[in-house]
PDB file of C-alpha atoms in Angstrom:
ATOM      1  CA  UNK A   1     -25.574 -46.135  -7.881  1.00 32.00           C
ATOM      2  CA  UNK A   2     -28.348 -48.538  -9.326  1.00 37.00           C
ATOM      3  CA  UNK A   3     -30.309 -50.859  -6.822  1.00 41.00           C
ATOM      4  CA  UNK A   4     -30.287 -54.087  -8.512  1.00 42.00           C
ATOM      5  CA  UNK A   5     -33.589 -56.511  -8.151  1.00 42.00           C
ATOM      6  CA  UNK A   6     -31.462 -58.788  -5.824  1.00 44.00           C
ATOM      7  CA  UNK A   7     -30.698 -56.743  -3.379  1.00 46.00           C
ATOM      8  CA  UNK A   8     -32.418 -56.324  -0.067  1.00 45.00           C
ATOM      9  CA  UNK A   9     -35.337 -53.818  -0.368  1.00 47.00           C
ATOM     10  CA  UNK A  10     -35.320 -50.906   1.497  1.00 42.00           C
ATOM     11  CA  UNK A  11     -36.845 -51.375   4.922  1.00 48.00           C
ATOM     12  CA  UNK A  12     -40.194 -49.990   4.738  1.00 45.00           C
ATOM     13  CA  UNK A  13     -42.467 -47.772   7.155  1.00 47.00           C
ATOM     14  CA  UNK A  14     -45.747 -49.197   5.677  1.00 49.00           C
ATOM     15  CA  UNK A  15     -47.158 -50.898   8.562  1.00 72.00           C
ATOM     16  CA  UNK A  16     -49.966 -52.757   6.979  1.00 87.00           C
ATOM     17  CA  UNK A  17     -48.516 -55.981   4.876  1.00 90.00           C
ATOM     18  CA  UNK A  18     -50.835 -54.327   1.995  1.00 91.00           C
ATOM     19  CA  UNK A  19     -48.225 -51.533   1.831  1.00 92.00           C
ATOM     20  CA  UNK A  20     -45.274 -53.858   2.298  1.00 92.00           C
ATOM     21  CA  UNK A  21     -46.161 -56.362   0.135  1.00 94.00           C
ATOM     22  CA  UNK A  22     -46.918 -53.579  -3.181  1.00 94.00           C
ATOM     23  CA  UNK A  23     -43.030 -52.301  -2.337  1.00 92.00           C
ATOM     24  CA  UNK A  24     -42.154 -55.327  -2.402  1.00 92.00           C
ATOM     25  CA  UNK A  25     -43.495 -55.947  -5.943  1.00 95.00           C
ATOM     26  CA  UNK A  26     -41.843 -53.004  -6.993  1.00 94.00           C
ATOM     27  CA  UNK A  27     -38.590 -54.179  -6.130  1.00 92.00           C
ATOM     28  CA  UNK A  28     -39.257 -57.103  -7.694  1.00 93.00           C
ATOM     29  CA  UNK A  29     -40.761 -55.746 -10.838  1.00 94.00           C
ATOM     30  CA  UNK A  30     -37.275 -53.351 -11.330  1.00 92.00           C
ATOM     31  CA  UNK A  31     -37.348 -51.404 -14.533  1.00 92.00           C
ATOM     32  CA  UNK A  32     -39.848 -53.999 -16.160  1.00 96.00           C
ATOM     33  CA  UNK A  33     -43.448 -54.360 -16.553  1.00 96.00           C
ATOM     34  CA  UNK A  34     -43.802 -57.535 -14.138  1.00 97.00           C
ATOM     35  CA  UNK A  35     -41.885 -59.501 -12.059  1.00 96.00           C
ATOM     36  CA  UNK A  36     -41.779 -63.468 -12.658  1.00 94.00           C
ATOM     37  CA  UNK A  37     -42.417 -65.850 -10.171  1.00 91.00           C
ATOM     38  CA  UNK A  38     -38.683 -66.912 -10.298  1.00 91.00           C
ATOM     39  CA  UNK A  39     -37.712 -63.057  -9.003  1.00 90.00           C
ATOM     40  CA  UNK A  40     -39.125 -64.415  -5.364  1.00 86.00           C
ATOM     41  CA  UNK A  41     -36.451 -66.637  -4.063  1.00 83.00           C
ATOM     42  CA  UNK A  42     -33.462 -65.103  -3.040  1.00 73.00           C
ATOM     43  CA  UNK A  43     -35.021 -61.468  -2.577  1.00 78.00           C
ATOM     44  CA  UNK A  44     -35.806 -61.061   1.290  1.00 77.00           C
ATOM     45  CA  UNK A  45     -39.367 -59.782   1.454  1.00 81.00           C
ATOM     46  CA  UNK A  46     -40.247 -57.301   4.244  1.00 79.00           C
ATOM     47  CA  UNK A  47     -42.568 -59.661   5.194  1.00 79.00           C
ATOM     48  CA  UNK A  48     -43.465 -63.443   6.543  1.00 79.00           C
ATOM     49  CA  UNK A  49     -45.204 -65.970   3.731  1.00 87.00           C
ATOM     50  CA  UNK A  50     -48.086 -66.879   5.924  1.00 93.00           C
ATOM     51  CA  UNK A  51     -50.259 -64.061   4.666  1.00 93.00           C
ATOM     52  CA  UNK A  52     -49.201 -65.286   1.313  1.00 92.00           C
ATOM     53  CA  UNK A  53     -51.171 -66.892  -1.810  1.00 94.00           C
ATOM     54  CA  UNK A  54     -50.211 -67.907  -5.328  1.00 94.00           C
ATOM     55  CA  UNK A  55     -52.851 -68.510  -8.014  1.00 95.00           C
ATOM     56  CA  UNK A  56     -51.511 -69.689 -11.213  1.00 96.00           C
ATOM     57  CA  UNK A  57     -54.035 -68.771 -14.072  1.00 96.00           C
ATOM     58  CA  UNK A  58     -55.472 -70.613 -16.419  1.00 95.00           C
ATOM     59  CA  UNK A  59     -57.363 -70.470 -19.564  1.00 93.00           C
ATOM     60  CA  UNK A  60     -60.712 -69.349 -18.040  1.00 90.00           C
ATOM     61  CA  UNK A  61     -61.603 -67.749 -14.552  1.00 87.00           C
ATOM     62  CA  UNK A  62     -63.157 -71.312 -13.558  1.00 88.00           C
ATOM     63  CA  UNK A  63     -59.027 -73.013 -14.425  1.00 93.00           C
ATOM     64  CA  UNK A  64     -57.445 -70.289 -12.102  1.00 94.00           C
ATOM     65  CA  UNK A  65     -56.232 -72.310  -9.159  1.00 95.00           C
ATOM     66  CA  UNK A  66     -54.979 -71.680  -5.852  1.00 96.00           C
ATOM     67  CA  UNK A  67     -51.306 -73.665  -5.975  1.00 96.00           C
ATOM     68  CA  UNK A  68     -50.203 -71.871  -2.495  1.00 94.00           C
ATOM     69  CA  UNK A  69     -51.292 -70.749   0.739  1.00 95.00           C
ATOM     70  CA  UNK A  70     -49.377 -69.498   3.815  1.00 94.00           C
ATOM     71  CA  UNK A  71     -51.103 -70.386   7.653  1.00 95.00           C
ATOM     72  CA  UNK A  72     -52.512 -67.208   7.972  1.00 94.00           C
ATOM     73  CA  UNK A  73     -54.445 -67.505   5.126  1.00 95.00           C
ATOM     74  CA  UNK A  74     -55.808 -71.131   5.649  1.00 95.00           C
ATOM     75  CA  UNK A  75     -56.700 -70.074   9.059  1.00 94.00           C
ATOM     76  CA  UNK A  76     -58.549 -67.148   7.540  1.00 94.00           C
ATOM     77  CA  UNK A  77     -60.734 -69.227   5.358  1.00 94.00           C
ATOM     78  CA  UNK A  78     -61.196 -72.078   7.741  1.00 94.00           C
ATOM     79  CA  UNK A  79     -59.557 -74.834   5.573  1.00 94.00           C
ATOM     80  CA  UNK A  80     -56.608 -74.995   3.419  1.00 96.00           C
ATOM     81  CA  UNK A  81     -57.062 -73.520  -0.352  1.00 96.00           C
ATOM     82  CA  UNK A  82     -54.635 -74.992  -2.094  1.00 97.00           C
ATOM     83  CA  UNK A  83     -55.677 -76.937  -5.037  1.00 97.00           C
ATOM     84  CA  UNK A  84     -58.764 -75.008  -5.458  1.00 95.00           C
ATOM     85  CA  UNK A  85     -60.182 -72.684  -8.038  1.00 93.00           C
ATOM     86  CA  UNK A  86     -59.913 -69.376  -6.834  1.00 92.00           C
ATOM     87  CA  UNK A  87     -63.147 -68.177  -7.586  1.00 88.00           C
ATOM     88  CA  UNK A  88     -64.303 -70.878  -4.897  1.00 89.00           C
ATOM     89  CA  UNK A  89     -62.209 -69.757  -2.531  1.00 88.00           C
ATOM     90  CA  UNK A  90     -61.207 -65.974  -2.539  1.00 84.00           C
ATOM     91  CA  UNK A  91     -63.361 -63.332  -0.583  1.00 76.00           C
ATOM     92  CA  UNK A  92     -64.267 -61.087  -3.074  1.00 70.00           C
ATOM     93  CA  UNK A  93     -65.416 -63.759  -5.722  1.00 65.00           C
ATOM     94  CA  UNK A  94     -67.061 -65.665  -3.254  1.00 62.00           C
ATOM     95  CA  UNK A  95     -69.298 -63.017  -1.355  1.00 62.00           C
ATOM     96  CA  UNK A  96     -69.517 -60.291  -4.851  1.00 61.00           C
ATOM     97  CA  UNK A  97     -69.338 -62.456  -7.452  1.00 54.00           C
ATOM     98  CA  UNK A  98     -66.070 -60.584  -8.555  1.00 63.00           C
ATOM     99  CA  UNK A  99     -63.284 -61.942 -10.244  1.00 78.00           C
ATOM    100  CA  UNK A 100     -60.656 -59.999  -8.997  1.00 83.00           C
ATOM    101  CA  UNK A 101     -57.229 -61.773 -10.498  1.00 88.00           C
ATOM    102  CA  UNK A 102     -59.271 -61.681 -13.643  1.00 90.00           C
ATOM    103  CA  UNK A 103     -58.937 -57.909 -13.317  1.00 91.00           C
ATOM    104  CA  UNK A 104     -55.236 -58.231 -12.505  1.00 94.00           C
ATOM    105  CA  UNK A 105     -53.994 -59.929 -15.479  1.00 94.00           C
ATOM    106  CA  UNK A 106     -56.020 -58.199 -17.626  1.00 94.00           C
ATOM    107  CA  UNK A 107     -55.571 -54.560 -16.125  1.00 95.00           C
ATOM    108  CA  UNK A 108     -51.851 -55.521 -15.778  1.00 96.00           C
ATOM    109  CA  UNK A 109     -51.542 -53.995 -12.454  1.00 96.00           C
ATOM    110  CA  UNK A 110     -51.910 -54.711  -8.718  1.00 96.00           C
ATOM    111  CA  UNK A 111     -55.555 -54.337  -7.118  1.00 94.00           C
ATOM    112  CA  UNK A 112     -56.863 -53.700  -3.469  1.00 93.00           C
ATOM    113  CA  UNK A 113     -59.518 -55.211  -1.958  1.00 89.00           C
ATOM    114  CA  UNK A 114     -61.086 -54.506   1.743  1.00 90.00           C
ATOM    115  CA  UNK A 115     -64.072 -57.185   3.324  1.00 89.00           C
ATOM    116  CA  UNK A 116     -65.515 -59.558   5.090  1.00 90.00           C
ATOM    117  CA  UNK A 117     -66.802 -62.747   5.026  1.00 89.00           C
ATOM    118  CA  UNK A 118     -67.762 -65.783   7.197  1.00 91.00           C
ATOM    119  CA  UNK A 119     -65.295 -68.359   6.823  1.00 91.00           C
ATOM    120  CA  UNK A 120     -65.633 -72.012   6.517  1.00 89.00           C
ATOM    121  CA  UNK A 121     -65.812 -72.390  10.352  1.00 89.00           C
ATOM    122  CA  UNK A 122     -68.576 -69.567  10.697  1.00 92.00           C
ATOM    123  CA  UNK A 123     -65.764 -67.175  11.950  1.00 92.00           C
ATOM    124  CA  UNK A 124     -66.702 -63.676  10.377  1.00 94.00           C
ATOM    125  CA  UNK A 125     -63.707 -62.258   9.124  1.00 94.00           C
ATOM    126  CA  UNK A 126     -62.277 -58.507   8.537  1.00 93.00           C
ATOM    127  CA  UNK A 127     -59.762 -58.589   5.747  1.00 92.00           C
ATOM    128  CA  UNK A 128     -57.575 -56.193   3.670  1.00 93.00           C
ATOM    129  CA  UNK A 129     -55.507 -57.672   0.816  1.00 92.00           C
ATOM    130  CA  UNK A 130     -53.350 -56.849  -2.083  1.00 95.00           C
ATOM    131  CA  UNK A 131     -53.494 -59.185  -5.896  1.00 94.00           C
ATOM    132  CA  UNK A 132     -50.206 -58.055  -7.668  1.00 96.00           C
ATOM    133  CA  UNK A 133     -49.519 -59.897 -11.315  1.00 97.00           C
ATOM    134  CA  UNK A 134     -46.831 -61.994 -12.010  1.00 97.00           C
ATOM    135  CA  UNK A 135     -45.684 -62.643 -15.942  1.00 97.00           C
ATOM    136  CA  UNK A 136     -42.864 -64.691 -17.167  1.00 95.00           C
ATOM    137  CA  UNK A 137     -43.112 -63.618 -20.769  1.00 97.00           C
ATOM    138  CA  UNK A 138     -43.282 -59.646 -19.575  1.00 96.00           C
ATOM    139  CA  UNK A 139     -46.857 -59.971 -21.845  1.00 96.00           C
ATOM    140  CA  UNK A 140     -49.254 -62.056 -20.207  1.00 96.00           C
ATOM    141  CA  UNK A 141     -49.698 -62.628 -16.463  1.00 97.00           C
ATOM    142  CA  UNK A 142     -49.425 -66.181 -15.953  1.00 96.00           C
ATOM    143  CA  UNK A 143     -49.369 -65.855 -11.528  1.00 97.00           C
ATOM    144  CA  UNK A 144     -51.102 -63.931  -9.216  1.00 96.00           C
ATOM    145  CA  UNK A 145     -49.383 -63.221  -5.712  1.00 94.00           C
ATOM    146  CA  UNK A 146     -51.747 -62.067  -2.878  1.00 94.00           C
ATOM    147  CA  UNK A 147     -51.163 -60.655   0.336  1.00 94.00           C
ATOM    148  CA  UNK A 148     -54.131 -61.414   2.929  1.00 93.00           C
ATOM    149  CA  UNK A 149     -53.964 -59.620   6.590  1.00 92.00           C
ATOM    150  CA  UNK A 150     -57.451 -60.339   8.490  1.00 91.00           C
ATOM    151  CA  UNK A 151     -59.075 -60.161  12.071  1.00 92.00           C
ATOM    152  CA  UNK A 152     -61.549 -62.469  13.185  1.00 88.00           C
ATOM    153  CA  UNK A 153     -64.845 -60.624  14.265  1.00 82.00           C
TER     154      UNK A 153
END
């Protein structure tokens, strides 16, 4: 018997959203090279969407914008991202200079990333997180979905 891409993934025993949310791709990917952004609703994640973000990419690093942001991750940051380019606003681009969902869409597969940072409020903060690509054509990655977990220092 098949799984199909609607139903319910199998529970995991990845503790660390990281783990959870890469399974969770997979189920949503299925036999294909990508999931789309339209795979999400209806497929229970094994996970909340507060440690969730969505950048929808544009023509250039500079266009690639934040367009959703769970609580956890505006609390890690100190303000709410959405609306901003990511380069402004995630860890890695900020602190290295690296644009990481640059990497995704054009390495076509999910990358880890492991930091800190200071935060808008002057919090330091520990993070681990997870950029997995996102195509509607099954060519191009058009969204990047990333999973933040974090503790405040």
């Amino acid at each position: 018997m098949t799984e199909s891409r609607r139903d319910p993934p199998v529970p995991s025993t990845e503790k660390r959203l990281v783990g959870r949310a890469l399974s969770y791709w997979e189920h949503l990917r299925g036999g294909r090279s990508f999931p789309t952004v339209a795979d999400i609703p209806g497929t229970p994640a094994p996970f909340d969407d507060q440690n969730l973000f969505v950048v929808r990419l544009g023509r250039n690093e500079r266009e690639d914008e934040i367009v959703a942001a769970g609580d956890a991750v505006a609390a890690a940051l100190g303000y709410d991202p959405v609306g901003q380019p990511a380069m402004d606003v995630l860890p890695s681009a900020k602190e290295k200079g690296l644009a990481f969902c640059r990497a995704v869409a054009e390495l076509k597969k999910p990358l880890a990333d492991v930091g800190r940072f200071f935060n808008r409020a002057g919090r330091e903060v520990t993070y681990r997180s997870i950029l997995l690509p996102f195509s509607d054509d099954q060519r191009n990655v058009n969204y990047v979905i990333g999973a933040l977990s974090c503790k405040f220092g």
